[in-house]
GROMACS .gro file of C-alpha atoms in nm:
model
  417
    1LEU     CA    1   2.190  -2.388  -1.054
    2SER     CA    2   2.065  -2.714  -1.015
    3GLY     CA    3   2.185  -3.068  -1.165
    4SER     CA    4   2.373  -3.407  -1.118
    5PRO     CA    5   2.690  -3.555  -1.208
    6GLY     CA    6   2.652  -3.833  -1.457
    7THR     CA    7   2.671  -4.213  -1.381
    8GLY     CA    8   2.948  -4.402  -1.511
    9GLY     CA    9   2.885  -4.685  -1.747
   10SER     CA   10   2.990  -5.033  -1.780
   11GLY     CA   11   3.299  -5.166  -1.962
   12VAL     CA   12   3.404  -5.398  -2.216
   13GLY     CA   13   3.617  -5.655  -2.168
   14GLY     CA   14   3.979  -5.580  -2.337
   15ASP     CA   15   4.184  -5.878  -2.476
   16GLY     CA   16   4.340  -6.129  -2.297
   17GLY     CA   17   4.616  -6.141  -2.125
   18PRO     CA   18   4.786  -6.459  -1.852
   19ALA     CA   19   4.479  -6.556  -1.650
   20THR     CA   20   4.675  -6.491  -1.307
   21LEU     CA   21   4.764  -6.094  -1.410
   22ASN     CA   22   4.376  -5.995  -1.399
   23THR     CA   23   4.100  -6.208  -1.282
   24SER     CA   24   3.825  -5.909  -1.260
   25GLY     CA   25   3.776  -5.561  -1.459
   26PHE     CA   26   3.866  -5.277  -1.356
   27ASP     CA   27   3.582  -4.989  -1.213
   28GLY     CA   28   3.691  -4.637  -1.345
   29ALA     CA   29   3.769  -4.373  -1.034
   30ILE     CA   30   3.499  -4.178  -0.917
   31ASN     CA   31   3.407  -3.837  -1.049
   32THR     CA   32   3.696  -3.865  -1.335
   33GLY     CA   33   3.415  -3.977  -1.604
   34SER     CA   34   3.721  -4.273  -1.697
   35GLY     CA   35   3.571  -4.545  -1.828
   36GLY     CA   36   3.585  -4.946  -1.683
   37GLY     CA   37   3.873  -5.160  -1.743
   38GLY     CA   38   3.804  -5.504  -1.891
   39ALA     CA   39   3.897  -5.830  -1.715
   40ASN     CA   40   4.158  -6.091  -1.905
   41ALA     CA   41   3.941  -6.271  -2.166
   42ASP     CA   42   4.110  -6.625  -2.118
   43SER     CA   43   4.062  -6.646  -1.700
   44SER     CA   44   3.785  -6.874  -1.598
   45ASN     CA   45   3.710  -6.687  -1.291
   46ALA     CA   46   3.721  -6.326  -1.488
   47THR     CA   47   3.462  -6.072  -1.438
   48ILE     CA   48   3.396  -5.893  -1.804
   49THR     CA   49   3.327  -5.597  -1.728
   50GLY     CA   50   3.449  -5.287  -1.457
   51ALA     CA   51   3.217  -4.996  -1.354
   52GLY     CA   52   3.306  -4.666  -1.548
   53GLY     CA   53   3.390  -4.404  -1.307
   54SER     CA   54   3.122  -4.122  -1.175
   55GLY     CA   55   3.056  -3.775  -1.363
   56VAL     CA   56   3.180  -3.483  -1.165
   57ILE     CA   57   3.035  -3.062  -1.175
   58ILE     CA   58   3.269  -2.821  -1.098
   59LEU     CA   59   3.155  -2.443  -1.049
   60ARG     CA   60   3.408  -2.166  -1.072
   61TYR     CA   61   3.293  -1.827  -0.990
   62SER     CA   62   3.428  -1.470  -0.852
   63ASN     CA   63   3.529  -1.508  -0.434
   64GLY     CA   64   3.272  -1.197  -0.422
   65LEU     CA   65   2.992  -1.432  -0.400
   66THR     CA   66   2.916  -1.717  -0.178
   67ALA     CA   67   2.839  -2.043  -0.300
   68THR     CA   68   2.546  -2.264  -0.099
   69TYR     CA   69   2.472  -2.618  -0.196
   70SER     CA   70   2.145  -2.782  -0.046
   71ALA     CA   71   2.152  -3.153  -0.175
   72GLY     CA   72   1.866  -3.300  -0.371
   73ALA     CA   73   1.822  -3.685  -0.365
   74GLY     CA   74   2.163  -3.864  -0.316
   75GLY     CA   75   2.326  -3.526  -0.377
   76ALA     CA   76   2.723  -3.422  -0.200
   77ALA     CA   77   2.955  -3.168  -0.281
   78ASP     CA   78   3.302  -3.101  -0.118
   79ALA     CA   79   3.339  -2.763   0.055
   80GLU     CA   80   3.424  -2.414  -0.131
   81VAL     CA   81   3.753  -2.363  -0.199
   82THR     CA   82   3.909  -2.042  -0.298
   83ILE     CA   83   4.203  -2.047  -0.554
   84GLY     CA   84   4.345  -1.704  -0.612
   85SER     CA   85   4.089  -1.478  -0.754
   86ASP     CA   86   3.827  -1.761  -0.777
   87LYS     CA   87   3.618  -1.972  -0.558
   88TYR     CA   88   3.537  -2.346  -0.674
   89ILE     CA   89   3.293  -2.601  -0.572
   90LYS     CA   90   3.251  -2.922  -0.672
   91ILE     CA   91   2.923  -3.163  -0.664
   92THR     CA   92   3.031  -3.522  -0.665
   93ALA     CA   93   2.641  -3.692  -0.631
   94GLY     CA   94   2.333  -3.670  -0.691
   95THR     CA   95   2.106  -3.367  -0.778
   96GLY     CA   96   2.119  -3.043  -0.593
   97THR     CA   97   2.074  -2.650  -0.619
   98VAL     CA   98   2.323  -2.429  -0.589
   99THR     CA   99   2.293  -2.032  -0.490
  100PHE     CA  100   2.534  -1.789  -0.531
  101THR     CA  101   2.485  -1.487  -0.314
  102GLY     CA  102   2.674  -1.165  -0.312
  103THR     CA  103   2.648  -0.720  -0.327
  104ALA     CA  104   2.575  -0.613  -0.685
  105THR     CA  105   2.998  -0.553  -0.692
  106GLY     CA  106   3.027  -0.930  -0.613
  107ARG     CA  107   2.853  -1.040  -0.965
  108PRO     CA  108   3.119  -1.268  -1.200
  109SER     CA  109   3.270  -1.062  -1.458
  110SER     CA  110   3.135  -1.279  -1.729
  111PRO     CA  111   2.814  -1.488  -1.584
  112THR     CA  112   2.676  -1.761  -1.758
  113GLU     CA  113   2.320  -1.723  -1.885
  114GLY     CA  114   2.059  -1.875  -1.598
  115ILE     CA  115   2.288  -1.827  -1.318
  116LEU     CA  116   2.086  -1.723  -1.021
  117ARG     CA  117   2.242  -1.547  -0.704
  118ASN     CA  118   2.106  -1.316  -0.391
  119ASN     CA  119   2.200  -1.017  -0.393
  120THR     CA  120   2.242  -0.872  -0.038
  121THR     CA  121   2.270  -0.513  -0.210
  122ILE     CA  122   1.928  -0.500  -0.304
  123GLY     CA  123   1.781  -0.791  -0.094
  124ALA     CA  124   1.671  -1.008  -0.352
  125LEU     CA  125   1.722  -1.271  -0.588
  126GLU     CA  126   1.840  -1.254  -0.928
  127PHE     CA  127   1.940  -1.429  -1.251
  128TYR     CA  128   2.177  -1.322  -1.556
  129ASN     CA  129   1.945  -1.347  -1.877
  130GLY     CA  130   2.236  -1.328  -2.110
  131THR     CA  131   2.284  -0.958  -2.132
  132LEU     CA  132   2.190  -0.817  -1.796
  133TRP     CA  133   2.081  -0.909  -1.420
  134GLU     CA  134   1.694  -0.934  -1.387
  135GLN     CA  135   1.532  -0.943  -1.039
  136ILE     CA  136   1.296  -1.206  -0.930
  137ASN     CA  137   0.986  -1.106  -0.768
  138MET     CA  138   0.903  -1.339  -0.507
  139ARG     CA  139   0.636  -1.140  -0.344
  140VAL     CA  140   0.245  -1.232  -0.421
  141PRO     CA  141   0.035  -0.945  -0.519
  142THR     CA  142  -0.298  -0.872  -0.329
  143LEU     CA  143  -0.603  -0.691  -0.470
  144VAL     CA  144  -0.757  -0.455  -0.196
  145ASP     CA  145  -1.074  -0.196  -0.215
  146PHE     CA  146  -1.070   0.059  -0.012
  147LEU     CA  147  -1.237   0.369   0.139
  148VAL     CA  148  -1.026   0.666   0.270
  149VAL     CA  149  -1.181   0.943   0.411
  150GLY     CA  150  -1.037   1.285   0.549
  151GLY     CA  151  -1.092   1.440   0.857
  152GLY     CA  152  -1.378   1.725   0.830
  153GLY     CA  153  -1.315   2.071   0.893
  154GLY     CA  154  -1.427   2.309   1.168
  155LEU     CA  155  -1.684   2.575   1.174
  156GLY     CA  156  -1.577   2.927   1.182
  157ARG     CA  157  -1.577   3.165   1.458
  158ALA     CA  158  -1.776   2.868   1.662
  159ASN     CA  159  -1.821   3.021   2.011
  160SER     CA  160  -1.902   3.394   1.887
  161GLY     CA  161  -2.241   3.383   1.794
  162TRP     CA  162  -2.329   3.488   1.455
  163TYR     CA  163  -2.176   3.426   1.113
  164GLY     CA  164  -1.960   3.135   1.102
  165GLY     CA  165  -1.920   2.904   0.786
  166GLY     CA  166  -2.002   2.492   0.852
  167GLY     CA  167  -1.659   2.356   0.812
  168GLY     CA  168  -1.616   2.139   0.463
  169GLY     CA  169  -1.683   1.749   0.458
  170GLY     CA  170  -1.311   1.528   0.447
  171GLY     CA  171  -1.184   1.438   0.076
  172PHE     CA  172  -1.372   1.088  -0.005
  173ARG     CA  173  -1.140   0.850  -0.226
  174THR     CA  174  -1.274   0.499  -0.296
  175SER     CA  175  -1.233   0.209  -0.562
  176ILE     CA  176  -1.588   0.086  -0.570
  177SER     CA  177  -1.702   0.163  -0.904
  178SER     CA  178  -2.019   0.168  -0.812
  179ASP     CA  179  -2.019   0.457  -0.538
  180GLY     CA  180  -1.760   0.636  -0.737
  181ASN     CA  181  -1.541   0.905  -0.540
  182GLY     CA  182  -1.675   1.277  -0.397
  183GLY     CA  183  -1.705   1.562  -0.580
  184GLY     CA  184  -1.880   1.309  -0.904
  185GLN     CA  185  -1.564   1.154  -1.012
  186THR     CA  186  -1.496   0.823  -1.063
  187ALA     CA  187  -1.388   0.580  -0.835
  188ASP     CA  188  -1.004   0.520  -0.836
  189ASN     CA  189  -0.835   0.190  -0.954
  190ILE     CA  190  -0.838  -0.111  -0.705
  191LEU     CA  191  -0.497  -0.139  -0.567
  192SER     CA  192  -0.216  -0.408  -0.655
  193LEU     CA  193   0.007  -0.465  -0.323
  194SER     CA  194   0.266  -0.724  -0.235
  195THR     CA  195   0.300  -0.929   0.058
  196GLY     CA  196   0.604  -0.864   0.266
  197VAL     CA  197   0.587  -0.491   0.188
  198THR     CA  198   0.499  -0.267   0.479
  199TYR     CA  199   0.261   0.043   0.365
  200THR     CA  200   0.126   0.361   0.531
  201VAL     CA  201  -0.221   0.430   0.675
  202THR     CA  202  -0.259   0.749   0.861
  203VAL     CA  203  -0.641   0.828   0.980
  204GLY     CA  204  -0.703   1.258   0.976
  205ALA     CA  205  -0.821   1.385   1.238
  206GLY     CA  206  -1.115   1.616   1.221
  207GLY     CA  207  -1.041   2.038   1.262
  208GLY     CA  208  -1.135   2.252   1.554
  209GLY     CA  209  -1.382   2.493   1.527
  210GLY     CA  210  -1.253   2.824   1.562
  211ILE     CA  211  -1.249   3.015   1.893
  212GLY     CA  212  -1.268   3.361   1.909
  213ASN     CA  213  -1.363   3.668   1.673
  214ASP     CA  214  -1.182   3.608   1.375
  215THR     CA  215  -1.113   3.300   1.435
  216PRO     CA  216  -1.194   3.015   1.099
  217GLY     CA  217  -1.261   2.649   1.158
  218THR     CA  218  -0.899   2.436   1.085
  219THR     CA  219  -0.889   2.242   0.811
  220GLY     CA  220  -0.929   1.862   0.873
  221SER     CA  221  -0.608   1.636   0.867
  222ASP     CA  222  -0.572   1.426   0.549
  223SER     CA  223  -0.581   1.043   0.614
  224VAL     CA  224  -0.367   0.827   0.382
  225PHE     CA  225  -0.345   0.451   0.266
  226ALA     CA  226  -0.073   0.341   0.033
  227THR     CA  227  -0.064   0.577  -0.253
  228ILE     CA  228  -0.428   0.728  -0.177
  229THR     CA  229  -0.447   1.085   0.009
  230SER     CA  230  -0.761   1.192   0.085
  231LYS     CA  231  -0.745   1.580   0.221
  232GLY     CA  232  -0.906   1.715   0.538
  233GLY     CA  233  -1.163   1.944   0.454
  234GLY     CA  234  -1.186   2.336   0.423
  235GLY     CA  235  -1.187   2.496   0.731
  236GLY     CA  236  -1.517   2.781   0.755
  237GLY     CA  237  -1.450   3.137   0.764
  238THR     CA  238  -1.541   3.414   1.028
  239TYR     CA  239  -1.719   3.697   0.955
  240GLU     CA  240  -1.715   4.012   0.682
  241PRO     CA  241  -1.460   4.242   0.720
  242GLY     CA  242  -1.276   4.014   0.911
  243THR     CA  243  -0.932   3.893   0.790
  244ASN     CA  244  -1.069   3.499   0.790
  245LYS     CA  245  -1.356   3.570   0.613
  246ASN     CA  246  -1.370   3.355   0.370
  247GLY     CA  247  -1.364   2.978   0.360
  248LEU     CA  248  -1.033   2.731   0.332
  249ASP     CA  249  -0.959   2.499   0.075
  250GLY     CA  250  -0.980   2.120   0.138
  251GLY     CA  251  -1.146   1.828   0.027
  252SER     CA  252  -1.448   1.984   0.078
  253GLY     CA  253  -1.428   2.346   0.092
  254GLY     CA  254  -1.562   2.537   0.394
  255GLY     CA  255  -1.854   2.785   0.380
  256GLY     CA  256  -1.786   3.165   0.346
  257GLY     CA  257  -1.848   3.416   0.709
  258GLY     CA  258  -2.148   3.568   0.662
  259ASN     CA  259  -2.231   3.958   0.779
  260ASP     CA  260  -2.248   4.235   0.520
  261GLY     CA  261  -1.983   4.230   0.266
  262ILE     CA  262  -1.934   3.945   0.021
  263THR     CA  263  -1.729   3.635   0.124
  264THR     CA  264  -1.629   3.315  -0.067
  265GLY     CA  265  -1.654   2.963   0.035
  266GLY     CA  266  -1.332   2.784   0.020
  267ALA     CA  267  -1.257   2.536  -0.310
  268ALA     CA  268  -1.235   2.138  -0.304
  269LEU     CA  269  -0.891   2.068  -0.375
  270THR     CA  270  -0.771   1.939  -0.720
  271SER     CA  271  -0.450   1.785  -0.606
  272PRO     CA  272  -0.397   1.492  -0.622
  273THR     CA  273  -0.786   1.465  -0.749
  274ILE     CA  274  -1.111   1.598  -0.690
  275MET     CA  275  -1.268   1.413  -0.410
  276GLY     CA  276  -1.567   1.654  -0.311
  277TYR     CA  277  -1.760   2.015  -0.325
  278ALA     CA  278  -1.721   2.379  -0.263
  279GLY     CA  279  -1.842   2.572   0.060
  280GLY     CA  280  -2.110   2.825   0.003
  281ASP     CA  281  -2.061   3.191  -0.062
  282HIS     CA  282  -2.152   3.451   0.116
  283PRO     CA  283  -2.321   3.720  -0.129
  284ALA     CA  284  -2.330   4.092  -0.019
  285GLY     CA  285  -2.663   4.198   0.228
  286SER     CA  286  -2.738   4.344   0.579
  287ALA     CA  287  -2.691   4.042   0.846
  288THR     CA  288  -2.617   3.799   0.598
  289ALA     CA  289  -2.584   3.434   0.790
  290GLY     CA  290  -2.269   3.200   0.724
  291ALA     CA  291  -2.231   2.975   0.433
  292GLY     CA  292  -2.257   2.606   0.458
  293GLY     CA  293  -1.928   2.402   0.385
  294GLY     CA  294  -1.931   2.171   0.091
  295GLY     CA  295  -1.995   1.786   0.091
  296ALA     CA  296  -1.854   1.491  -0.082
  297GLY     CA  297  -2.212   1.445  -0.270
  298SER     CA  298  -2.270   1.870  -0.288
  299ALA     CA  299  -2.163   2.205  -0.235
  300GLY     CA  300  -2.224   2.378   0.077
  301GLN     CA  301  -2.560   2.645   0.052
  302ASP     CA  302  -2.469   3.020   0.048
  303GLY     CA  303  -2.564   3.238   0.369
  304ALA     CA  304  -2.917   3.323   0.338
  305GLN     CA  305  -3.031   3.748   0.392
  306GLY     CA  306  -3.346   3.822   0.584
  307THR     CA  307  -3.486   4.149   0.716
  308SER     CA  308  -3.505   3.985   1.075
  309GLY     CA  309  -3.119   3.849   1.013
  310GLY     CA  310  -3.059   3.547   0.780
  311THR     CA  311  -3.071   3.197   0.786
  312GLY     CA  312  -2.732   2.988   0.769
  313GLY     CA  313  -2.693   2.775   0.457
  314ALA     CA  314  -2.685   2.399   0.490
  315GLY     CA  315  -2.395   2.187   0.440
  316GLY     CA  316  -2.326   1.968   0.105
  317ALA     CA  317  -2.473   1.644   0.086
  318ALA     CA  318  -2.275   1.304   0.247
  319LYS     CA  319  -2.179   1.039   0.011
  320ALA     CA  320  -2.300   0.685   0.060
  321SER     CA  321  -2.009   0.372   0.057
  322ASN     CA  322  -2.103   0.039   0.027
  323ILE     CA  323  -1.726  -0.117   0.063
  324THR     CA  324  -1.894  -0.319   0.376
  325SER     CA  325  -2.183  -0.418   0.149
  326SER     CA  326  -2.423  -0.179   0.354
  327ALA     CA  327  -2.497   0.186   0.251
  328ILE     CA  328  -2.302   0.432   0.522
  329TYR     CA  329  -2.287   0.805   0.495
  330TYR     CA  330  -1.965   1.012   0.512
  331ALA     CA  331  -1.816   1.341   0.467
  332ALA     CA  332  -2.116   1.588   0.477
  333GLY     CA  333  -2.058   1.948   0.500
  334GLY     CA  334  -2.115   2.115   0.821
  335GLY     CA  335  -2.424   2.413   0.805
  336GLY     CA  336  -2.327   2.764   0.890
  337ARG     CA  337  -2.396   3.020   1.169
  338TYR     CA  338  -2.743   3.231   1.198
  339GLY     CA  339  -2.764   3.624   1.082
  340TYR     CA  340  -2.758   3.917   1.340
  341TYR     CA  341  -3.137   3.914   1.430
  342SER     CA  342  -3.196   3.555   1.360
  343ALA     CA  343  -3.145   3.190   1.561
  344VAL     CA  344  -3.167   2.982   1.275
  345ASN     CA  345  -2.856   2.787   1.221
  346GLY     CA  346  -2.786   2.597   0.855
  347ALA     CA  347  -2.833   2.250   0.918
  348ALA     CA  348  -2.566   1.976   0.848
  349GLY     CA  349  -2.586   1.815   0.445
  350THR     CA  350  -2.818   1.579   0.406
  351ASN     CA  351  -2.746   1.208   0.538
  352ALA     CA  352  -2.525   1.374   0.778
  353THR     CA  353  -2.465   1.170   1.057
  354GLY     CA  354  -2.228   1.415   1.248
  355ALA     CA  355  -2.094   1.017   1.413
  356ALA     CA  356  -1.713   0.991   1.495
  357ASN     CA  357  -1.522   0.870   1.194
  358SER     CA  358  -1.781   0.981   0.959
  359GLY     CA  359  -1.529   1.279   0.863
  360ASP     CA  360  -1.830   1.553   0.850
  361GLY     CA  361  -1.756   1.891   0.862
  362GLY     CA  362  -1.813   2.134   1.166
  363THR     CA  363  -2.185   2.238   1.206
  364ALA     CA  364  -2.345   2.520   1.382
  365THR     CA  365  -2.573   2.318   1.542
  366SER     CA  366  -2.250   2.168   1.742
  367ALA     CA  367  -2.168   2.341   2.083
  368SER     CA  368  -1.778   2.276   1.935
  369GLY     CA  369  -1.801   2.344   1.583
  370ASP     CA  370  -1.528   2.043   1.536
  371GLY     CA  371  -1.491   1.851   1.207
  372LYS     CA  372  -1.510   1.483   1.274
  373ALA     CA  373  -1.202   1.244   1.192
  374GLY     CA  374  -1.202   1.032   0.919
  375ILE     CA  375  -1.208   0.685   0.873
  376ILE     CA  376  -0.991   0.410   0.605
  377ILE     CA  377  -1.140   0.070   0.547
  378LEU     CA  378  -0.987  -0.190   0.349
  379LYS     CA  379  -1.157  -0.493   0.154
  380TYR     CA  380  -0.929  -0.784   0.061
  381SER     CA  381  -0.923  -1.167   0.004
  382ALA     CA  382  -0.970  -1.398   0.369
  383ASP     CA  383  -0.667  -1.599   0.245
  384PHE     CA  384  -0.445  -1.297   0.392
  385THR     CA  385  -0.358  -1.152   0.689
  386LEU     CA  386  -0.315  -0.847   0.769
  387THR     CA  387  -0.012  -0.702   1.029
  388ILE     CA  388  -0.103  -0.397   1.157
  389GLY     CA  389   0.128  -0.135   1.357
  390GLY     CA  390   0.053  -0.035   1.734
  391ASN     CA  391  -0.014   0.318   1.699
  392LEU     CA  392  -0.353   0.261   1.464
  393THR     CA  393  -0.685   0.168   1.649
  394SER     CA  394  -0.846  -0.109   1.405
  395SER     CA  395  -1.116  -0.364   1.398
  396THR     CA  396  -1.127  -0.655   1.146
  397SER     CA  397  -1.408  -0.894   1.038
  398THR     CA  398  -1.516  -1.158   0.762
  399VAL     CA  399  -1.811  -1.074   0.516
  400GLY     CA  400  -1.797  -1.393   0.293
  401GLY     CA  401  -1.468  -1.478   0.119
  402PHE     CA  402  -1.357  -1.097   0.228
  403LYS     CA  403  -1.197  -0.969   0.533
  404ILE     CA  404  -1.282  -0.586   0.631
  405THR     CA  405  -1.051  -0.370   0.781
  406THR     CA  406  -1.156  -0.075   0.957
  407PHE     CA  407  -0.888   0.226   1.073
  408THR     CA  408  -1.015   0.503   1.325
  409ALA     CA  409  -0.708   0.647   1.448
  410GLY     CA  410  -0.350   0.652   1.423
  411SER     CA  411  -0.072   0.675   1.214
  412ASP     CA  412   0.143   0.300   1.139
  413ASN     CA  413   0.243   0.036   0.883
  414ILE     CA  414   0.032  -0.209   0.823
  415GLU     CA  415   0.177  -0.544   0.562
  416PHE     CA  416  -0.015  -0.783   0.407
  417ASN     CA  417   0.124  -1.183   0.470
   0.00000   0.00000   0.00000
């Protein structure tokens, strides 16, 4: 609340009396609003008028509240007092503001429309609109573009020779409309985030290559920023008739394992949204090689069959992101392992970089077959600063009027200010 007590007006002279009784006007008492008294009109030395008494504002409120007075120009107020079940504060001069603090249970039982108070239960200012209490949003929105890529899946049966399916690329989600999401999907909306609020950032690790004859690749870990989750790529299958012959589902699916019978590639997950493509299959046929893992840009290829053993299926294509104003490719599928008689592995997906934090799936041309970690990139106005938790690995640059922050490892909270 804000306001100021009124200033008293001048009094008009009253009827005259004996000159010796009253030679000047009477001022009204302060903080009463009473008028000034006149002087004896017959007195030759009389001051004809007296000043009016100044006004006053007295506020009564529940004793569950605490009033804080902030003085403005010439402002003054008496200390808060408690009488029975109520409290009072008396504003005696100038301008100022009164803020009421209390819990939700301390709200006045009969509030006046427009009353302002600090609700310590919810940690927010609120006001009474005449019907109900409404919070006042003091936080400034920040528009944030993003790229969130999950960790790539691992190659199936990575250290045991033939037939393993390639790992799927990590899920690819972005707010850059010209790029779009993985799996041929429309981009997500730009995020409007509040200053002073913490948001989670988690960079997904790549899945490990399978160790042992019937060990599939491990599915990559999810990457998370605020409300955006990109799923890790599916691990590649092992070989038919092994228990783990099929590729695993993920942001993009892992490739099916090879050998003689049919295996299937992992699907691209549809929840929370589609963000990649499926892994390749393994058709029936002698000595057919492992299939390629799906990528953000296309599906993995099926494993090939040949009289001397098949060539591994190529991984699905990577997808370009332009969030940094330069096209960089992420989330390619890994190539499948060769068949029994062939030594030709499937290639990683088109535009695969195999770089750290690319989100690429584990590929047959890699010694370990491990998938690559994901990445999170944020683009926001250079007018804001970003507080970053100590468990995150990051770097920030400025391009034009924007800051670009890249996260490459860890999990913690961030806050815009």
